[in-house]
Short mmCIF file of C-alpha atoms in Angstrom, two decimals:
data_model
loop_
_atom_site.label_atom_id
_atom_site.label_comp_id
_atom_site.label_asym_id
_atom_site.label_seq_id
_atom_site.Cartn_x
_atom_site.Cartn_y
_atom_site.Cartn_z
CA MET A 1 0.00 0.00 0.00
CA LYS A 2 1.45 3.32 -1.08
CA VAL A 3 0.68 5.47 1.96
CA GLN A 4 1.24 2.67 4.44
CA LYS A 5 4.67 1.94 3.00
CA ALA A 6 5.51 5.64 3.12
CA PHE A 7 4.83 5.57 6.85
CA LEU A 8 6.45 2.22 7.62
CA LYS A 9 9.75 2.91 5.91
CA LYS A 10 10.47 5.90 8.14
CA ARG A 11 10.35 4.48 11.61
CA THR A 12 13.79 5.39 12.95
CA GLY A 13 14.52 8.81 14.32
CA LEU A 14 12.41 11.90 14.62
CA VAL A 15 14.02 13.47 11.57
CA LEU A 16 13.22 10.54 9.29
CA CYS A 17 9.66 10.41 10.62
CA ALA A 18 9.19 14.09 9.87
CA VAL A 19 10.50 13.57 6.35
CA ALA A 20 8.07 10.70 5.78
CA LEU A 21 5.10 12.73 6.96
CA GLY A 22 6.19 15.58 4.74
CA LEU A 23 6.26 13.27 1.73
CA VAL A 24 2.74 12.06 2.51
CA TYR A 25 1.42 15.62 2.67
CA ILE A 26 3.03 16.39 -0.69
CA LEU A 27 1.46 13.27 -2.18
CA ILE A 28 -2.07 14.01 -1.02
CA SER A 29 -1.88 17.67 -2.00
CA LYS A 30 -1.08 17.12 -5.68
CA LEU A 31 -4.64 17.12 -6.92
CA SER A 32 -6.74 20.23 -6.34
CA THR A 33 -10.40 20.77 -7.09
CA ASN A 34 -10.70 21.99 -10.67
CA GLY A 35 -14.29 23.15 -10.47
CA LYS A 36 -15.22 21.63 -13.82
CA TYR A 37 -18.53 20.18 -12.70
CA LYS A 38 -21.76 21.95 -13.41
CA LYS A 39 -24.02 23.03 -10.59
CA ALA A 40 -26.79 20.64 -9.72
CA SER A 41 -30.11 21.41 -11.35
CA ILE A 42 -31.94 18.85 -9.24
CA LYS A 43 -32.95 19.97 -5.77
CA LEU A 44 -32.70 17.79 -2.70
CA GLU A 45 -36.27 18.55 -1.70
CA GLU A 46 -37.42 16.55 -4.74
CA ILE A 47 -36.09 13.49 -2.93
CA TRP A 48 -36.35 14.40 0.75
CA GLY A 49 -39.47 16.54 0.84
CA SER A 50 -40.45 20.13 0.24
CA THR A 51 -39.53 21.33 3.74
CA PHE A 52 -35.88 20.81 2.87
CA SER A 53 -35.77 24.11 0.98
CA LYS A 54 -36.71 26.12 4.07
CA ASN A 55 -33.15 26.16 5.31
CA SER A 56 -30.10 25.18 3.27
CA THR A 57 -27.69 25.72 6.15
CA GLN A 58 -24.65 23.45 6.29
CA LEU A 59 -22.14 22.57 9.00
CA LYS A 60 -20.94 26.15 9.43
CA ASP A 61 -24.38 27.00 10.84
CA ILE A 62 -24.41 24.01 13.18
CA HIS A 63 -20.97 24.95 14.51
CA GLY A 64 -22.38 28.23 15.78
CA THR A 65 -21.30 31.84 15.70
CA PRO A 66 -17.68 32.91 15.13
CA SER A 67 -17.29 33.62 18.83
CA GLU A 68 -18.38 30.08 19.64
CA ASN A 69 -16.01 28.66 17.06
CA LYS A 70 -13.05 30.23 18.81
CA GLN A 71 -13.42 27.57 21.48
CA LEU A 72 -12.56 24.89 18.91
CA ASN A 73 -9.56 24.22 16.72
CA ASP A 74 -9.55 26.05 13.36
CA ASN A 75 -9.84 22.70 11.61
CA VAL A 76 -13.28 22.18 13.14
CA THR A 77 -14.97 24.84 11.01
CA LEU A 78 -15.69 24.89 7.32
CA ASN A 79 -13.36 27.82 6.68
CA ASN A 80 -10.80 25.67 4.87
CA GLU A 81 -9.89 27.79 1.86
CA SER A 82 -7.85 30.19 3.98
CA ARG A 83 -5.57 27.36 5.12
CA GLY A 84 -4.89 25.84 1.72
CA TYR A 85 -7.74 23.36 1.55
CA HIS A 86 -7.12 21.31 -1.61
CA PRO A 87 -8.98 18.02 -1.20
CA LEU A 88 -8.63 14.95 -3.39
CA ASN A 89 -11.98 14.04 -4.90
CA SER A 90 -11.59 10.55 -6.37
CA ILE A 91 -11.76 7.41 -4.25
CA TYR A 92 -12.63 3.71 -4.45
CA PHE A 93 -14.04 2.23 -1.25
CA LEU A 94 -14.45 -1.55 -1.36
CA LYS A 95 -17.55 -1.90 0.80
CA ILE A 96 -17.14 -5.24 2.58
CA HIS A 97 -20.32 -6.60 4.16
CA LYS A 98 -20.88 -6.15 7.91
CA THR A 99 -17.71 -4.20 8.67
CA GLY A 100 -19.32 -0.86 9.49
CA SER A 101 -19.08 -0.02 5.81
CA SER A 102 -22.47 1.69 5.52
CA THR A 103 -21.34 4.50 7.81
CA LEU A 104 -18.22 5.13 5.72
CA GLN A 105 -20.26 4.89 2.54
CA SER A 106 -22.57 7.57 3.93
CA ILE A 107 -19.58 9.85 4.49
CA LEU A 108 -18.48 9.40 0.88
CA GLN A 109 -22.00 9.87 -0.48
CA ARG A 110 -22.43 13.14 1.37
CA TYR A 111 -18.98 14.37 0.34
CA GLY A 112 -19.57 13.59 -3.33
CA ASP A 113 -23.06 15.06 -3.19
CA ILE A 114 -21.80 18.38 -1.83
CA LYS A 115 -19.03 18.49 -4.47
CA ASN A 116 -21.31 17.37 -7.35
CA LEU A 117 -19.03 14.40 -8.04
CA SER A 118 -19.87 11.34 -10.13
CA PHE A 119 -20.66 7.94 -8.58
CA ALA A 120 -20.26 4.51 -10.16
CA LEU A 121 -23.85 3.28 -9.83
CA HIS A 122 -25.92 0.44 -11.17
CA ALA A 123 -28.87 1.52 -13.31
CA SER A 124 -31.42 0.28 -10.77
CA SER A 125 -29.79 -1.51 -7.81
CA ASN A 126 -27.83 -0.27 -4.82
CA GLN A 127 -25.27 -3.02 -5.52
CA LEU A 128 -23.06 -3.60 -8.54
CA GLU A 129 -24.23 -7.12 -9.52
CA TYR A 130 -22.93 -8.66 -6.29
CA PRO A 131 -21.85 -11.50 -5.90
CA GLN A 132 -20.48 -11.53 -9.45
CA LEU A 133 -16.91 -10.34 -9.80
CA PHE A 134 -17.09 -6.71 -10.84
CA LYS A 135 -17.16 -5.84 -14.53
CA LYS A 136 -17.07 -2.30 -15.85
CA ASN A 137 -20.34 -2.75 -17.73
CA PHE A 138 -22.13 -3.14 -14.38
CA THR A 139 -22.19 0.66 -14.03
CA MET A 140 -24.24 3.21 -15.91
CA THR A 141 -22.51 4.48 -19.04
CA LEU A 142 -21.02 7.95 -18.71
CA LYS A 143 -21.72 10.57 -21.36
CA ALA A 144 -18.91 12.41 -23.13
CA PRO A 145 -16.73 14.15 -22.08
CA TYR A 146 -16.83 12.04 -18.89
CA SER A 147 -15.12 8.66 -19.09
CA ARG A 148 -14.36 7.67 -15.48
CA TYR A 149 -16.06 8.04 -12.12
CA ASP A 150 -14.97 10.07 -9.11
CA ILE A 151 -16.33 7.74 -6.42
CA ILE A 152 -17.01 4.01 -6.16
CA CYS A 153 -18.54 3.11 -2.79
CA HIS A 154 -21.36 0.60 -3.32
CA HIS A 155 -21.31 -3.13 -2.67
CA LEU A 156 -19.42 -5.08 -5.29
CA ARG A 157 -17.16 -8.10 -5.42
CA HIS A 158 -13.71 -6.84 -6.24
CA SER A 159 -11.91 -7.34 -9.52
CA ASP A 160 -9.22 -5.20 -11.09
CA GLU A 161 -11.76 -3.90 -13.61
CA VAL A 162 -12.75 -1.44 -10.88
CA PHE A 163 -9.70 0.60 -11.81
CA ASP A 164 -10.91 0.83 -15.42
CA VAL A 165 -13.84 2.99 -14.29
CA LEU A 166 -12.14 4.96 -11.49
CA LYS A 167 -10.21 8.11 -12.27
CA PRO A 168 -6.50 7.27 -12.43
CA GLU A 169 -5.61 9.61 -9.57
CA GLY A 170 -8.20 7.98 -7.30
CA LYS A 171 -7.22 6.48 -3.96
CA ALA A 172 -8.29 2.97 -2.94
CA ILE A 173 -9.42 2.02 0.56
CA THR A 174 -11.32 -0.73 2.33
CA MET A 175 -12.21 -1.72 5.89
CA LEU A 176 -11.91 -5.02 7.77
CA ARG A 177 -13.57 -6.27 10.94
CA LYS A 178 -12.63 -8.90 13.52
CA PRO A 179 -13.73 -12.08 11.72
CA THR A 180 -15.69 -13.63 14.60
CA TYR A 181 -17.78 -10.48 14.99
CA ASN A 182 -18.11 -10.05 11.23
CA PHE A 183 -19.38 -13.63 10.96
CA ILE A 184 -21.94 -13.27 13.77
CA SER A 185 -23.14 -9.89 12.53
CA ALA A 186 -23.73 -11.38 9.07
CA PHE A 187 -25.37 -14.45 10.64
CA LYS A 188 -27.92 -12.27 12.44
CA TYR A 189 -28.50 -9.83 9.57
CA PHE A 190 -28.76 -12.19 6.58
CA ASP A 191 -31.41 -14.75 7.59
CA TYR A 192 -31.37 -16.58 4.26
CA TRP A 193 -27.57 -16.97 4.38
CA SER A 194 -27.36 -18.31 7.92
CA LYS A 195 -30.26 -20.71 7.43
CA ASN A 196 -28.89 -22.07 4.14
CA CYS A 197 -25.38 -22.43 5.52
CA PHE A 198 -26.03 -23.65 9.06
CA GLY A 199 -29.69 -24.68 9.23
CA THR A 200 -30.87 -21.86 11.50
CA HIS A 201 -30.97 -18.08 11.65
CA ASN A 202 -31.32 -18.03 15.45
CA ILE A 203 -27.91 -16.89 16.66
CA ASP A 204 -28.41 -17.98 20.28
CA LYS A 205 -29.46 -21.47 19.19
CA PHE A 206 -26.49 -21.65 16.82
CA LEU A 207 -23.96 -20.57 19.45
CA SER A 208 -25.41 -22.92 22.07
CA THR A 209 -25.25 -25.85 19.65
CA ILE A 210 -21.67 -25.35 18.53
CA GLU A 211 -20.55 -24.63 22.12
CA SER A 212 -20.80 -28.39 22.68
CA SER A 213 -17.33 -29.92 22.73
CA THR A 214 -18.49 -32.75 20.45
CA TYR A 215 -19.90 -30.47 17.73
CA LYS A 216 -17.62 -29.92 14.75
CA LEU A 217 -18.41 -26.71 12.89
CA THR A 218 -18.12 -27.22 9.14
CA GLU A 219 -19.36 -25.42 6.08
CA SER A 220 -19.42 -25.79 2.33
CA GLY A 221 -19.34 -23.17 -0.38
CA LYS A 222 -19.56 -19.50 0.52
CA CYS A 223 -20.34 -19.64 4.23
CA ALA A 224 -16.99 -18.56 5.70
CA ASN A 225 -14.20 -16.05 5.07
CA ARG A 226 -16.70 -13.56 3.67
CA GLN A 227 -14.28 -10.65 3.80
CA LEU A 228 -11.84 -12.41 1.49
CA TYR A 229 -14.80 -13.36 -0.69
CA ASP A 230 -15.76 -9.69 -1.13
CA LEU A 231 -12.10 -9.01 -1.93
CA GLY A 232 -12.46 -11.35 -4.90
CA MET A 233 -11.10 -14.65 -3.55
CA GLU A 234 -12.84 -17.93 -4.25
CA PRO A 235 -14.03 -19.82 -1.13
CA THR A 236 -11.63 -22.72 -1.65
CA ASP A 237 -8.67 -20.35 -2.08
CA ALA A 238 -9.54 -18.57 1.18
CA LYS A 239 -8.73 -21.81 3.02
CA ASN A 240 -5.23 -21.93 1.53
CA VAL A 241 -2.72 -20.03 3.69
CA THR A 242 -0.28 -19.51 0.82
CA LYS A 243 -2.98 -18.05 -1.41
CA VAL A 244 -4.23 -15.81 1.40
CA GLN A 245 -0.72 -14.46 1.89
CA LYS A 246 -0.46 -13.82 -1.84
CA LYS A 247 -3.78 -11.96 -1.69
CA ILE A 248 -2.40 -9.78 1.10
CA GLN A 249 0.58 -8.90 -1.10
CA GLU A 250 -1.81 -7.90 -3.89
CA MET A 251 -3.78 -5.75 -1.45
CA ASP A 252 -0.62 -4.02 -0.28
CA ARG A 253 -0.05 -2.87 -3.85
CA MET A 254 -3.69 -2.02 -4.46
CA PHE A 255 -4.95 -0.17 -1.39
CA ASP A 256 -3.73 3.15 -0.05
CA LEU A 257 -5.41 2.51 3.30
CA VAL A 258 -6.99 -0.51 4.98
CA MET A 259 -9.09 0.66 7.93
CA ILE A 260 -10.09 -1.46 10.93
CA SER A 261 -13.74 -1.34 11.96
CA GLU A 262 -13.01 -1.56 15.70
CA TYR A 263 -10.96 1.66 15.41
CA PHE A 264 -13.24 3.48 13.02
CA ASN A 265 -12.52 7.04 14.12
CA GLU A 266 -8.76 6.50 14.04
CA GLY A 267 -9.16 5.23 10.49
CA LEU A 268 -11.15 8.31 9.55
CA ILE A 269 -8.34 10.54 10.79
CA LEU A 270 -5.91 8.65 8.52
CA LEU A 271 -8.43 8.95 5.66
CA LYS A 272 -8.70 12.67 6.32
CA HIS A 273 -4.95 13.04 5.81
CA LEU A 274 -4.87 10.70 2.81
CA MET A 275 -7.50 12.79 1.02
CA ASN A 276 -6.55 16.18 2.52
CA TRP A 277 -10.08 16.55 3.86
CA SER A 278 -11.43 18.44 6.87
CA PHE A 279 -13.17 17.18 9.99
CA ASP A 280 -16.45 18.32 8.48
CA ASP A 281 -15.84 16.10 5.47
CA ILE A 282 -15.62 12.95 7.62
CA VAL A 283 -18.33 13.70 10.19
CA TYR A 284 -20.99 10.99 10.45
CA ILE A 285 -23.95 9.52 12.26
CA SER A 286 -23.66 5.72 12.49
CA LYS A 287 -25.61 3.63 9.95
CA ASN A 288 -26.81 0.00 9.98
CA VAL A 289 -25.86 -0.54 13.63
CA GLN A 290 -27.67 -3.63 14.91
CA ALA A 291 -29.58 -3.23 18.15
CA LYS A 292 -27.93 -6.25 19.74
CA LYS A 293 -24.15 -6.06 19.74
CA THR A 294 -21.97 -8.98 18.67
CA THR A 295 -19.22 -8.41 21.23
CA GLY A 296 -18.74 -10.59 24.31
CA ILE A 297 -19.22 -14.02 22.76
CA ASP A 298 -15.63 -14.97 23.59
CA VAL A 299 -16.67 -14.95 27.26
CA THR A 300 -20.21 -16.31 26.95
CA TYR A 301 -19.44 -18.97 24.34
CA PRO A 302 -15.66 -19.56 24.42
CA LYS A 303 -15.73 -22.85 22.48
CA ALA A 304 -18.11 -21.48 19.87
CA TYR A 305 -15.90 -18.41 19.53
CA ARG A 306 -12.85 -20.59 18.88
CA LYS A 307 -14.69 -22.71 16.31
CA ILE A 308 -15.94 -19.66 14.42
CA ARG A 309 -12.42 -18.25 14.44
CA GLU A 310 -11.01 -21.49 13.03
CA LEU A 311 -13.77 -21.67 10.41
CA ASN A 312 -12.81 -18.19 9.20
CA MET A 313 -9.05 -18.68 9.42
CA GLY A 314 -8.44 -17.01 6.06
CA ASP A 315 -10.18 -13.85 7.24
CA GLU A 316 -8.32 -14.17 10.55
CA ILE A 317 -4.92 -14.14 8.82
CA LEU A 318 -6.02 -11.14 6.76
CA TYR A 319 -7.33 -9.25 9.78
CA GLN A 320 -4.30 -9.89 11.99
CA TYR A 321 -1.94 -8.65 9.30
CA TYR A 322 -3.82 -5.42 8.65
CA ASN A 323 -4.62 -4.77 12.29
CA LYS A 324 -0.88 -4.84 13.02
CA THR A 325 -0.15 -2.71 9.96
CA PHE A 326 -2.84 -0.22 10.98
CA TRP A 327 -1.29 0.32 14.40
CA ASN A 328 2.19 0.62 12.94
CA ILE A 329 0.84 3.48 10.82
CA ILE A 330 -0.73 5.15 13.85
CA ASN A 331 2.51 4.81 15.80
CA ASP A 332 4.36 6.57 13.00
CA PHE A 333 1.58 9.12 12.69
CA GLY A 334 2.01 9.75 16.41
CA ARG A 335 -0.23 8.55 19.26
CA GLU A 336 -0.38 12.00 20.85
CA ARG A 337 -1.16 13.61 17.52
CA MET A 338 -3.87 11.03 16.87
CA ASN A 339 -5.43 11.59 20.30
CA THR A 340 -5.45 15.35 19.73
CA GLU A 341 -7.23 15.00 16.40
CA LEU A 342 -9.68 12.47 17.82
CA SER A 343 -10.57 14.94 20.57
CA GLN A 344 -11.19 17.69 18.02
CA PHE A 345 -13.22 15.35 15.82
CA ASN A 346 -15.36 14.22 18.74
CA GLN A 347 -16.18 17.85 19.50
CA VAL A 348 -17.50 18.25 15.96
CA ARG A 349 -19.50 15.01 16.12
CA ASP A 350 -20.97 15.76 19.54
CA LYS A 351 -22.10 19.22 18.47
CA ILE A 352 -23.74 17.90 15.31
CA GLN A 353 -25.38 15.01 17.17
CA ARG A 354 -26.90 17.42 19.69
CA TYR A 355 -28.07 19.79 16.97
CA CYS A 356 -29.49 17.25 14.53
CA ILE A 357 -30.81 14.31 16.52
CA GLU A 358 -33.76 14.16 18.86
CA GLU A 359 -33.76 10.39 19.38
CA GLU A 360 -32.15 7.19 18.14
CA VAL A 361 -34.77 4.51 17.44
CA ASN A 362 -35.18 1.10 15.81
CA GLY A 363 -35.74 1.02 12.06
CA THR A 364 -39.33 -0.16 12.61
CA ASN A 365 -40.30 2.95 14.60
CA LYS A 366 -43.46 4.47 13.12
CA LYS A 367 -42.33 7.97 14.03
CA LEU A 368 -39.68 7.93 11.32
CA ASP A 369 -40.39 10.76 8.94
CA GLN A 370 -40.39 10.58 5.17
CA TYR A 371 -36.98 12.22 4.84
CA ASN A 372 -35.45 9.26 6.69
CA ASN A 373 -37.51 6.56 5.00
CA PRO A 374 -38.44 7.58 1.45
CA THR A 375 -37.47 4.12 0.22
CA TRP A 376 -36.24 1.81 2.96
CA VAL A 377 -34.65 1.75 6.39
CA PRO A 378 -33.39 -1.71 7.45
CA HIS A 379 -35.74 -2.97 10.16
CA LYS A 380 -32.96 -4.65 12.16
CA VAL A 381 -30.83 -1.56 12.64
CA ASN A 382 -30.90 1.87 14.19
CA ALA A 383 -32.47 5.01 12.74
CA TYR A 384 -32.86 8.61 13.87
CA LEU A 385 -35.58 11.11 14.60
CA LEU A 386 -34.36 14.58 13.73
CA SER A 387 -34.70 17.49 16.11
CA LYS A 388 -36.84 20.51 15.27
CA GLU A 389 -33.75 22.31 13.97
CA GLY A 390 -32.45 19.22 12.21
CA LYS A 391 -35.61 18.74 10.18
CA ASP A 392 -34.95 22.00 8.34
CA ASN A 393 -31.19 21.54 7.96
CA ALA A 394 -29.62 20.15 4.79
CA THR A 395 -26.66 18.52 6.49
CA CYS A 396 -28.79 16.84 9.14
CA ARG A 397 -31.01 15.35 6.47
CA GLN A 398 -28.01 14.05 4.56
CA LEU A 399 -26.47 12.55 7.70
CA VAL A 400 -29.51 10.41 8.56
CA THR A 401 -30.48 9.29 5.04
CA TYR A 402 -29.89 5.61 4.41
CA GLU A 403 -28.03 4.00 1.53
CA ILE A 404 -30.89 3.09 -0.80
CA ALA A 405 -32.67 6.43 -0.50
CA TYR A 406 -29.41 8.32 -0.97
CA THR A 407 -28.43 6.12 -3.93
CA ASP A 408 -31.78 6.72 -5.65
CA TYR A 409 -31.27 10.45 -5.22
CA LEU A 410 -27.68 10.35 -6.50
CA ARG A 411 -28.77 8.37 -9.56
CA GLN A 412 -31.30 11.07 -10.43
CA LYS A 413 -28.80 13.81 -9.73
CA MET A 414 -26.20 12.16 -11.99
CA ASN A 415 -28.73 12.24 -14.81
CA SER A 416 -29.57 15.87 -14.12
CA LEU A 417 -25.89 16.85 -14.10
CA GLY A 418 -25.38 15.23 -17.49
CA TYR A 419 -23.03 12.51 -16.29
CA VAL A 420 -25.25 9.68 -17.57
#
């Protein structure tokens, strides 16, 4: 990985570390916004309701008056032009299932929406023909003079053809999750998958059964190592240690950053520096968070935990490698520096959460307004009721809108902008 290697090669001495960081900043500052895109002729209220047009305020209004902003770091506000704000606008995010990827996708959707960027979208689905390996004809055809997309962030199964539709200067990122928790989260969320693979979609029954010392957990086909599967590996190859290690080498060359779900905010800080973005660009409200957490099974079901870990050994090798790599990067970035930026970022998130959100509810809550459920909110996950102020605020509406609704809107906007 380009940025990760830039960090890891400069680990000795404060001077060498400073040089490495300097090189990274030069790298991520090369591409500036060229302003070539036309202004949107489609209005958000066409998708999210007529009340949206009452107040088009963005984050600068949520942050408060200038006197209030003095209490925060300069980076917290939207006044980025004065400090040389030249963000990179092209990125490929491989959205791996059940890794917290919907929240990161939401960040990228909002960023591209604000900048009027192009998204690689299917003509009708929110996925790009998953589980087929990606082919460039899965996306809508761009009109001249456009030939490549700015952002790819929807579910697909990776193949190198992705880079045939992404702008050549685009960065590539993905995110991994601890395999045992990834497996259980998928088990609970995808009923059809868990029942077909293991005969039940009841997670407590499943864990209790395999906790027995005499029960041997086996699977056939596509029931394990799902993170490697999304990365393009065949199920049989994911059980081969040598092939998994080769895949890791390919990923090192391919991805500029591999985030770790359990340290999501730390990963966002690294993403912020990779793309030369601001705190406002990476602010979020969590999406697709299941009501019942998957953590703690190692204590409650220790034997089941071990068996699930062994079943997903390919994913485990992958995760352990990139978890170690991730923390090596943070060490070279600087723990104190990271903690400082996390503190600043949390101030931004807390202020926006207080301003926008009245209540966090289940996706089945009947109080959910049309702006949060114009198409679909997953019934198994969280959703948000906006505050009185948030209902009339553009940013708040964007922050709580779920993937399918946002994708439908972006597809219409792309047509209106003349991209497709």
